[in-house]
Amino acid sequence: MIALSLPELKTATSCLFAKDTFDYFLVKEITIATSNTFHVDGKLHKDYYTEEEREELRDSTYSDWKSLRPFCYQMIKGKKLPLSFQIVLQLSSDNVEKFLDRHHFACRASDVSGLYLHFRYKNGELSVITGTSLNFFTLEKTIDTAWDEMVEKILKLAGILYTK
């Protein structure tokens, strides 16, 4: 787990809210404080969807960032900055599988509860904290380290400056 400060607020928030940089992540939780506090738990209500739409969702439990991003963008855009926001994103299971394969880890995607990004904005400062959750206990930290490095690569490719 690492905490990275994102000093160029405009670039970072543009990548988060206006571009598709993080669209392949799922939403675990969103809290945005403006004139009110808005909270989204990210869990899909499958009974809302038609049978055909449920098939497209497959076994997903959470909404993807791509579908919720426009709503969040509407809440924060304007002349005033939000008071705060927290966005917890989780790498999709398909992408967890690719991540594990790319790094030749012996565990399966089902062994990984989640690979997370936790964006936090408050008092004019934005940061992102990485996180990993495994379904088994280990003192081995190679998955954590690889995820931290992957997040740094994602930020660099998006042109988001960060400091440790």
Coordinates of C-alpha atoms in Angstrom, one line a residue:
M1 CA 0.0 0.0 0.0
I2 CA 1.3 3.4 -0.9
A3 CA -0.2 6.9 -0.6
L4 CA 0.5 9.2 -3.5
S5 CA -0.2 13.0 -3.5
L6 CA -1.6 14.3 -6.8
P7 CA -0.5 17.9 -6.9
E8 CA -1.9 18.9 -10.3
L9 CA -5.5 18.9 -9.3
K10 CA -6.9 19.9 -12.7
T11 CA -5.1 17.1 -14.6
A12 CA -5.8 14.4 -12.1
T13 CA -9.5 15.3 -11.8
S14 CA -9.9 15.6 -15.5
C15 CA -8.5 12.0 -15.9
L16 CA -10.8 10.8 -13.1
F17 CA -14.0 12.5 -14.1
A18 CA -13.8 13.6 -17.7
K19 CA -11.7 10.9 -19.4
D20 CA -11.9 7.1 -19.6
T21 CA -8.6 6.6 -17.7
F22 CA -10.2 4.5 -14.9
D23 CA -13.3 3.2 -16.8
Y24 CA -12.1 -0.4 -16.4
F25 CA -12.5 -0.2 -12.6
L26 CA -15.5 -1.1 -10.6
V27 CA -17.0 1.2 -8.0
K28 CA -17.0 0.1 -4.4
E29 CA -18.0 3.4 -2.9
I30 CA -18.4 7.1 -3.7
T31 CA -18.9 10.0 -1.3
I32 CA -19.1 13.5 -2.7
A33 CA -19.7 16.5 -0.5
T34 CA -21.0 19.7 -2.1
S35 CA -24.1 21.5 -0.9
N36 CA -25.2 18.0 0.3
T37 CA -23.3 14.8 0.8
F38 CA -24.0 12.2 -1.9
H39 CA -23.2 8.6 -1.2
V40 CA -23.1 5.6 -3.7
D41 CA -22.3 2.1 -2.5
G42 CA -21.6 0.9 -6.0
K43 CA -23.7 -2.3 -5.7
L44 CA -25.9 -3.2 -8.6
H45 CA -29.6 -4.0 -8.0
K46 CA -29.9 -6.8 -10.5
D47 CA -33.7 -6.8 -10.2
Y48 CA -33.7 -3.3 -11.8
Y49 CA -32.4 -4.8 -15.1
T50 CA -34.1 -6.9 -17.8
E51 CA -33.1 -10.5 -18.3
E52 CA -31.1 -9.4 -21.4
E53 CA -29.3 -6.6 -19.5
R54 CA -28.5 -9.0 -16.6
E55 CA -26.8 -11.4 -19.1
E56 CA -24.6 -8.5 -20.2
L57 CA -23.7 -7.7 -16.6
R58 CA -22.6 -11.3 -16.2
D59 CA -21.7 -12.0 -12.6
S60 CA -20.7 -8.4 -11.7
T61 CA -21.8 -7.2 -8.3
Y62 CA -20.6 -3.6 -8.7
S63 CA -21.2 -0.8 -11.2
D64 CA -18.3 0.1 -13.4
W65 CA -16.8 3.6 -13.1
K66 CA -17.6 4.3 -16.8
S67 CA -21.3 4.2 -16.0
L68 CA -21.2 6.3 -12.8
R69 CA -18.5 8.8 -13.9
P70 CA -20.9 11.1 -15.8
F71 CA -23.2 11.5 -12.7
C72 CA -20.2 12.2 -10.5
Y73 CA -18.8 14.7 -13.0
Q74 CA -22.2 16.5 -12.9
M75 CA -22.0 16.8 -9.1
I76 CA -18.6 18.3 -9.0
K77 CA -18.5 20.6 -12.1
G78 CA -19.2 24.3 -11.7
K79 CA -17.7 27.4 -10.3
K80 CA -17.2 25.9 -6.8
L81 CA -15.0 23.0 -5.9
P82 CA -16.5 20.2 -3.9
L83 CA -15.9 20.3 -0.2
S84 CA -14.5 16.7 -0.4
F85 CA -14.9 13.4 -2.2
Q86 CA -13.8 9.9 -1.7
I87 CA -13.9 7.3 -4.5
V88 CA -12.9 3.7 -4.0
L89 CA -12.4 1.8 -7.2
Q90 CA -11.7 -1.9 -7.6
L91 CA -10.0 -3.6 -10.5
S92 CA -12.4 -5.8 -12.3
S93 CA -12.0 -9.6 -12.0
D94 CA -11.0 -9.9 -15.7
N95 CA -8.3 -7.4 -15.2
V96 CA -7.1 -9.0 -12.0
E97 CA -6.6 -12.2 -14.0
K98 CA -4.6 -10.3 -16.6
F99 CA -2.6 -8.6 -13.8
L100 CA -1.8 -12.0 -12.1
D101 CA -0.8 -13.6 -15.5
R102 CA 1.4 -10.6 -16.5
H103 CA 3.3 -10.9 -13.2
H104 CA 3.3 -14.8 -13.2
F105 CA 1.8 -15.0 -9.8
A106 CA 0.8 -18.5 -8.7
C107 CA -2.5 -17.5 -7.2
R108 CA -5.8 -17.3 -9.1
A109 CA -8.1 -14.3 -9.5
S110 CA -10.5 -16.0 -7.0
D111 CA -7.7 -15.7 -4.4
V112 CA -7.8 -11.9 -4.7
S113 CA -10.6 -10.1 -3.0
G114 CA -9.6 -6.8 -4.6
L115 CA -7.0 -4.5 -6.0
Y116 CA -8.0 -1.0 -5.0
L117 CA -7.6 2.7 -5.7
H118 CA -8.9 5.1 -3.0
F119 CA -9.0 8.7 -4.3
R120 CA -9.4 11.3 -1.5
Y121 CA -9.9 15.0 -2.0
K122 CA -10.2 17.4 1.0
N123 CA -8.9 20.9 1.8
G124 CA -7.8 21.4 -1.8
E125 CA -5.5 18.3 -1.8
L126 CA -6.0 15.1 -3.8
S127 CA -4.4 11.8 -3.1
V128 CA -4.7 8.2 -4.1
I129 CA -4.0 5.2 -1.8
T130 CA -3.4 1.8 -3.2
G131 CA -4.7 -1.4 -1.5
T132 CA -4.8 -5.1 -1.9
S133 CA -7.0 -7.7 -0.3
L134 CA -6.4 -11.4 -0.5
N135 CA -8.6 -14.3 0.5
F136 CA -5.7 -16.0 2.3
F137 CA -3.1 -14.9 4.8
T138 CA 0.5 -14.4 3.6
L139 CA 3.5 -12.4 4.7
E140 CA 4.6 -12.3 1.1
K141 CA 4.1 -8.8 -0.3
T142 CA 5.0 -9.3 -4.0
I143 CA 1.4 -8.8 -5.1
D144 CA 1.2 -5.6 -3.1
T145 CA 4.4 -4.3 -4.6
A146 CA 3.4 -5.2 -8.1
W147 CA 0.0 -3.5 -7.7
D148 CA 1.7 -0.3 -6.3
E149 CA 4.0 -0.3 -9.4
M150 CA 1.1 -0.9 -11.7
V151 CA -0.8 2.1 -10.3
E152 CA 2.3 4.3 -10.7
K153 CA 2.5 3.2 -14.4
I154 CA -1.3 3.9 -14.9
L155 CA -0.8 7.4 -13.5
K156 CA 2.3 8.1 -15.6
L157 CA 0.6 6.9 -18.8
A158 CA -2.3 9.2 -18.0
G159 CA 0.0 12.1 -17.4
I160 CA -0.9 12.4 -13.8
L161 CA 2.0 13.7 -11.7
Y162 CA 2.4 12.3 -8.2
T163 CA 4.7 12.5 -5.3
K164 CA 5.2 9.8 -2.6

